[in-house]
PDB file of C-alpha atoms in Angstrom:
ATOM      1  CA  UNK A   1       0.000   0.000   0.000  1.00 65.00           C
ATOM      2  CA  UNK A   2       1.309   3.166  -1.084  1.00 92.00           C
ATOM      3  CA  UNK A   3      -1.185   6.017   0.362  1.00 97.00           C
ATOM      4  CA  UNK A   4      -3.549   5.363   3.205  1.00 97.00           C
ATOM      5  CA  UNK A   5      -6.167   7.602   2.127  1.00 98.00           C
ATOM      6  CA  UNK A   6      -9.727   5.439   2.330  1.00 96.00           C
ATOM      7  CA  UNK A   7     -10.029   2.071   4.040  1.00 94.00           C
ATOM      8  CA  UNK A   8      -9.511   0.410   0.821  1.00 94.00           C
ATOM      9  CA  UNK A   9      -6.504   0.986  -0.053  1.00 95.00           C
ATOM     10  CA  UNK A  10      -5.586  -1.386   2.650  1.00 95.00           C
ATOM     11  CA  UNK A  11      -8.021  -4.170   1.432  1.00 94.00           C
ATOM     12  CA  UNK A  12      -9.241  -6.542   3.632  1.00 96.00           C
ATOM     13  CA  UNK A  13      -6.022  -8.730   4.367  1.00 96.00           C
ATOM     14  CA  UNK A  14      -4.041  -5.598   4.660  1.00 96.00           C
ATOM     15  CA  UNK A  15      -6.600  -4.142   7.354  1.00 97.00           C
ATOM     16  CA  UNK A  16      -6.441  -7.691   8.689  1.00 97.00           C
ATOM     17  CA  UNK A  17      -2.526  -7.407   9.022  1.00 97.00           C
ATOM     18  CA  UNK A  18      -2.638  -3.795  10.680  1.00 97.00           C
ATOM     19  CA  UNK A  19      -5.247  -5.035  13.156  1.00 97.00           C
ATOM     20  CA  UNK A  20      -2.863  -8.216  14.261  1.00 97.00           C
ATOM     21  CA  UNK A  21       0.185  -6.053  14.260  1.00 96.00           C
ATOM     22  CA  UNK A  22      -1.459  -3.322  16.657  1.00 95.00           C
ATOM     23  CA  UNK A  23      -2.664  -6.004  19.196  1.00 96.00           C
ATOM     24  CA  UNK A  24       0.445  -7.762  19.229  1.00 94.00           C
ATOM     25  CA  UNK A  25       1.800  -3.968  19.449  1.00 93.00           C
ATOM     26  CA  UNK A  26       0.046  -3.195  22.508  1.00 92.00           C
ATOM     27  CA  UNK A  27       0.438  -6.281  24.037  1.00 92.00           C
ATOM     28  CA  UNK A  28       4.491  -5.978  24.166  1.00 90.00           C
ATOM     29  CA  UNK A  29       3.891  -2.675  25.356  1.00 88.00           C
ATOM     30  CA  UNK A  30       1.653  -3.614  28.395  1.00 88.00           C
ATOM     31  CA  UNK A  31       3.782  -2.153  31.765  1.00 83.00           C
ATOM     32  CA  UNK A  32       5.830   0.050  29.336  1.00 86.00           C
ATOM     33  CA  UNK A  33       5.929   3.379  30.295  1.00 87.00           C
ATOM     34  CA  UNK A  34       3.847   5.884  27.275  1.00 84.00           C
ATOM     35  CA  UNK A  35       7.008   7.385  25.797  1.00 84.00           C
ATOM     36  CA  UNK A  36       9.485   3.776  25.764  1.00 91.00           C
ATOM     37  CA  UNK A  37      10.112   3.062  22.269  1.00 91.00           C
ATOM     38  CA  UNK A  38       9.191  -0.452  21.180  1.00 90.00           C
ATOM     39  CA  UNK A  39      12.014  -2.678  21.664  1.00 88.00           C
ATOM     40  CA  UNK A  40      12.168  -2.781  17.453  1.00 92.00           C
ATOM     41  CA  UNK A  41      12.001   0.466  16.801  1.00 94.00           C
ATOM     42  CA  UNK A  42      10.536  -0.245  13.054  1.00 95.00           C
ATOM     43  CA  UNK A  43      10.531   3.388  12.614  1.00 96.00           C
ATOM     44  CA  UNK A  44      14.375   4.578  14.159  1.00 97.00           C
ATOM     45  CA  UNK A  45      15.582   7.127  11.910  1.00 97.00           C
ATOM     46  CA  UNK A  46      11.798   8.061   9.944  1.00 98.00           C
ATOM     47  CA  UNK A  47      10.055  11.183  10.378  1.00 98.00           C
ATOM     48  CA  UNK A  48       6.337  11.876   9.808  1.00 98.00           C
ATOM     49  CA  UNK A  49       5.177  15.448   8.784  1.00 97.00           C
ATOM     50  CA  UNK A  50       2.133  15.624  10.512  1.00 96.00           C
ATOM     51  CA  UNK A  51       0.004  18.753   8.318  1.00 94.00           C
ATOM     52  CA  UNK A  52      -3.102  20.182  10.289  1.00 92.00           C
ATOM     53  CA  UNK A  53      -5.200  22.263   8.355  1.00 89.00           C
ATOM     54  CA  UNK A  54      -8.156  21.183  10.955  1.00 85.00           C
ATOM     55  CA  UNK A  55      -7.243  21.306  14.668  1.00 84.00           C
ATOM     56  CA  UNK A  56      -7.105  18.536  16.568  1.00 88.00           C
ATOM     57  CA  UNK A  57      -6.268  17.163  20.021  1.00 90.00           C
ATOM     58  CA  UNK A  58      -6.531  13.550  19.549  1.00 90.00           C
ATOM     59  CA  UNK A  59      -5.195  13.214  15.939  1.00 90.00           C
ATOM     60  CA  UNK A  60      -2.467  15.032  17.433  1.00 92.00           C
ATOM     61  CA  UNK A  61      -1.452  13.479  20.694  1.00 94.00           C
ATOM     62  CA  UNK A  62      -1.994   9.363  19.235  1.00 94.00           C
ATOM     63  CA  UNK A  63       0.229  10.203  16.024  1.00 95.00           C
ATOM     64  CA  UNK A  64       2.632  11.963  18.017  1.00 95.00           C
ATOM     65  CA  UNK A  65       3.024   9.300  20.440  1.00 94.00           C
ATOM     66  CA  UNK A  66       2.406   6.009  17.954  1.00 95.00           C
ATOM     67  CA  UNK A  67       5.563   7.383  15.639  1.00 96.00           C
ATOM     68  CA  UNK A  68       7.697   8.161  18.601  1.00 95.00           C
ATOM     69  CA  UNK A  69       6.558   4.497  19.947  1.00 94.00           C
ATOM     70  CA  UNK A  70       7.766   3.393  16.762  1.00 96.00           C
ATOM     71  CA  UNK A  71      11.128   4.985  17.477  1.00 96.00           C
ATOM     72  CA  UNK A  72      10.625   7.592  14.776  1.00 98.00           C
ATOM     73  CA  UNK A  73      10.145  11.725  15.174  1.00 97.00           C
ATOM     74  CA  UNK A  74       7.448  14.202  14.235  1.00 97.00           C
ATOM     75  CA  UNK A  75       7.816  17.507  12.737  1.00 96.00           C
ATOM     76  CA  UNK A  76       4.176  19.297  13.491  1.00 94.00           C
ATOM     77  CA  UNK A  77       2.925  22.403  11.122  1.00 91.00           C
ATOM     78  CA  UNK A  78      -0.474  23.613  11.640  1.00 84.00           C
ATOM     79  CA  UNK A  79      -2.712  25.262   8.777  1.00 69.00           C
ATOM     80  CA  UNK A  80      -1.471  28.340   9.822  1.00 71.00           C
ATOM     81  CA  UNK A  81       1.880  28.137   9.582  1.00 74.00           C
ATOM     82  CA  UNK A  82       1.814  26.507   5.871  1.00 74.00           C
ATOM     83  CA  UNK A  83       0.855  28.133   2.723  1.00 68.00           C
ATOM     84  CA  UNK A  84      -1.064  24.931   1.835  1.00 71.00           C
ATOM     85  CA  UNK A  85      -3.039  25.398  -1.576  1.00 63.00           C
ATOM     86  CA  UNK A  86      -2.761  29.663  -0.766  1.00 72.00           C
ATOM     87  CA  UNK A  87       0.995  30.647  -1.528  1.00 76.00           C
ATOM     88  CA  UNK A  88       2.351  27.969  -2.436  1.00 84.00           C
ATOM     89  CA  UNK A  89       0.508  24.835  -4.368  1.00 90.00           C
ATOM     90  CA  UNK A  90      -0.294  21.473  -2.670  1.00 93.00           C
ATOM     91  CA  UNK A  91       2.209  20.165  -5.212  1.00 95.00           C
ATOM     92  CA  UNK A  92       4.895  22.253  -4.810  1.00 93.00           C
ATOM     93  CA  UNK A  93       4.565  21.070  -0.831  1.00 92.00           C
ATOM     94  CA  UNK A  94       4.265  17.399  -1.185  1.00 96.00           C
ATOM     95  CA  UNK A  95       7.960  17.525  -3.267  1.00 96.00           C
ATOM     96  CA  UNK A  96       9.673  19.567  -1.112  1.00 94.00           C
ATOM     97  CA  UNK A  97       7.979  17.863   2.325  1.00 96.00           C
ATOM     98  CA  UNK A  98       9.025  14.242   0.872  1.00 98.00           C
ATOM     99  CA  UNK A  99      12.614  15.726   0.496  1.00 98.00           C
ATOM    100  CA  UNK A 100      12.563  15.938   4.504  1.00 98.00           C
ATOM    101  CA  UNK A 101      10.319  13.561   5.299  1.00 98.00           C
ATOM    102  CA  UNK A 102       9.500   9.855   5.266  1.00 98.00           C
ATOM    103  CA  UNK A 103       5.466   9.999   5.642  1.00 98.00           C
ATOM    104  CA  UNK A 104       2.994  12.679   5.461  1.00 98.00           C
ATOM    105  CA  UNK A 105       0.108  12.279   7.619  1.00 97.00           C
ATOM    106  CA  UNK A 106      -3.076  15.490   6.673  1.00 96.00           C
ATOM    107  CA  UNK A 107      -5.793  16.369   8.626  1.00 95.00           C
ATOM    108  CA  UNK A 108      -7.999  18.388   6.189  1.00 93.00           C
ATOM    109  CA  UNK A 109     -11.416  19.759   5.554  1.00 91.00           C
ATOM    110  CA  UNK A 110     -11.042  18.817   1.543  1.00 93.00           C
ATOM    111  CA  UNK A 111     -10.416  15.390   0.380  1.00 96.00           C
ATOM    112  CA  UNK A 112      -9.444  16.772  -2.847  1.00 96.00           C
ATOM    113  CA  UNK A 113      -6.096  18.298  -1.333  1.00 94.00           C
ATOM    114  CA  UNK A 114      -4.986  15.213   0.466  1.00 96.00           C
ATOM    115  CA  UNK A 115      -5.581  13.212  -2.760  1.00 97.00           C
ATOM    116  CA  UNK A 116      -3.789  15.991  -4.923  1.00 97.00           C
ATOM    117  CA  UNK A 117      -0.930  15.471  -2.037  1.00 96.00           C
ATOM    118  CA  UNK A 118      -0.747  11.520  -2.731  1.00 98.00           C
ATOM    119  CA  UNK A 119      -0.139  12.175  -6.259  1.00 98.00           C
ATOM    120  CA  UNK A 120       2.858  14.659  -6.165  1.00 98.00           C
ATOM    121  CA  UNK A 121       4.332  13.044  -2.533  1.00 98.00           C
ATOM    122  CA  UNK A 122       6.753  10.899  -3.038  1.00 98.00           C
ATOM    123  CA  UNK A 123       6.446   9.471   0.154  1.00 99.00           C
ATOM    124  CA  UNK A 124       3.442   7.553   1.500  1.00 98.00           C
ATOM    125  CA  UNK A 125       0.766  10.062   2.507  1.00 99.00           C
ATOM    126  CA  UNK A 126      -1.848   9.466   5.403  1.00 98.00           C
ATOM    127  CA  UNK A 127      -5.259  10.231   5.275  1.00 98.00           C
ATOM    128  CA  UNK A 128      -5.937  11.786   9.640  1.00 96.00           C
ATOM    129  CA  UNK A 129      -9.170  13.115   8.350  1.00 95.00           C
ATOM    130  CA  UNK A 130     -11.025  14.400   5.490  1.00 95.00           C
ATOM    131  CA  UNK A 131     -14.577  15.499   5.234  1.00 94.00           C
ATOM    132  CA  UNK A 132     -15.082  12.222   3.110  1.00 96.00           C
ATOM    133  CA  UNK A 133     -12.565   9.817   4.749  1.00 95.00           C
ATOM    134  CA  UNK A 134     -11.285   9.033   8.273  1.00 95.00           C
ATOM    135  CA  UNK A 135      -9.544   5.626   7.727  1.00 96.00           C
ATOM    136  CA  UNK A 136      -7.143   5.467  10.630  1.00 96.00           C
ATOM    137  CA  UNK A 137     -10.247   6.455  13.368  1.00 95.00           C
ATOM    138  CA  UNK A 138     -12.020   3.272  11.708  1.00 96.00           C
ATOM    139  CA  UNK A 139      -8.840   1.405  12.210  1.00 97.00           C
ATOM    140  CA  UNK A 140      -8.653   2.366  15.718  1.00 95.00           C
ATOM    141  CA  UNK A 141     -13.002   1.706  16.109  1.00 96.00           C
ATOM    142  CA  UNK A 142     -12.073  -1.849  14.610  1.00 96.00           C
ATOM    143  CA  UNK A 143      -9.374  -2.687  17.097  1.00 96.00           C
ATOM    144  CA  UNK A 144     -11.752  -1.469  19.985  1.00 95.00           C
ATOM    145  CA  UNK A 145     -14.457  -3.766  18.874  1.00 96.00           C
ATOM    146  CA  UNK A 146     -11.910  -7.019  18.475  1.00 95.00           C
ATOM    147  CA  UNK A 147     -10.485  -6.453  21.791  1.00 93.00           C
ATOM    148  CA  UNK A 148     -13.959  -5.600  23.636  1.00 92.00           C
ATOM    149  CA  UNK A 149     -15.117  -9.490  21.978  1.00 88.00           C
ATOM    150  CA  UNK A 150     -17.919  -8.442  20.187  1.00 78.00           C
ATOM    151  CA  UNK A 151     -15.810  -8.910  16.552  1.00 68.00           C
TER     152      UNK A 151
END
């Protein structure tokens, strides 16, 4: 999977295979104090641009803390410190963000711009909300309902 922008890009094994890995995830983590890295640290030496044209506290805080998990880093801009779309074009910033970056993970009010993103990034792009799509809240709904039994 290149971009995670809608639940099916995943398909159903790869949903399947995110589920397993973030339950096996948070079971290795269980007594580990929030900010310990895994003991893999998948993600040492990656950085996510996290890109929030819509304000959030949650989006925020669980990608913040997931990548640094991971052992990677985070490099936060908010909508009003980009020229997203305005100054400069939503092309123009997903070349020169995947020169710095590893992943791009949007929060958005317009699904067009994230998918307009995806196409220029050269780095996967992550859909943290759209007002179409918000994959990666299903995800987390999904793991909720496995671990409460009722999947």
């Amino acid at each position: 999977m290149r971009h995670f922008l809608n639940l099916t890009d995943a398909g159903a094994d790869g949903i399947a295979a995110m589920l397993a890995d973030a339950l096996d995830r948070k079971a290795a983590r269980a007594g580990f104090r929030k900010g310990r890295v895994d003991t893999d640290a998948p993600l040492a030496g990656h950085t996510l641009a996290m890109v929030f044209e819509k304000s959030s506290t949650r989006t925020r805080f669980s990608f913040d803390m997931a990548i640094r998990q991971l052992g990677g880093t985070s490099i936060v801009s908010d909508g009003g410190s980009m020229q997203l779309g305005r100054g400069e074009s939503i092309a123009d910033t997903a070349r020169i963000l995947s020169g710095y970056v590893d992943a791009i993970m949007i929060r958005t009010d317009d699904h067009a711009k994230i998918e307009e993103m995806a196409h220029y990034a050269s780095v996967p792009v992550i859909n943290g909300l759209t007002d179409a799509s918000h994959p990666c809240q299903i995800m987390a709904d999904l793991l909720t309902i496995i671990e409460s039994g009722k999947a």
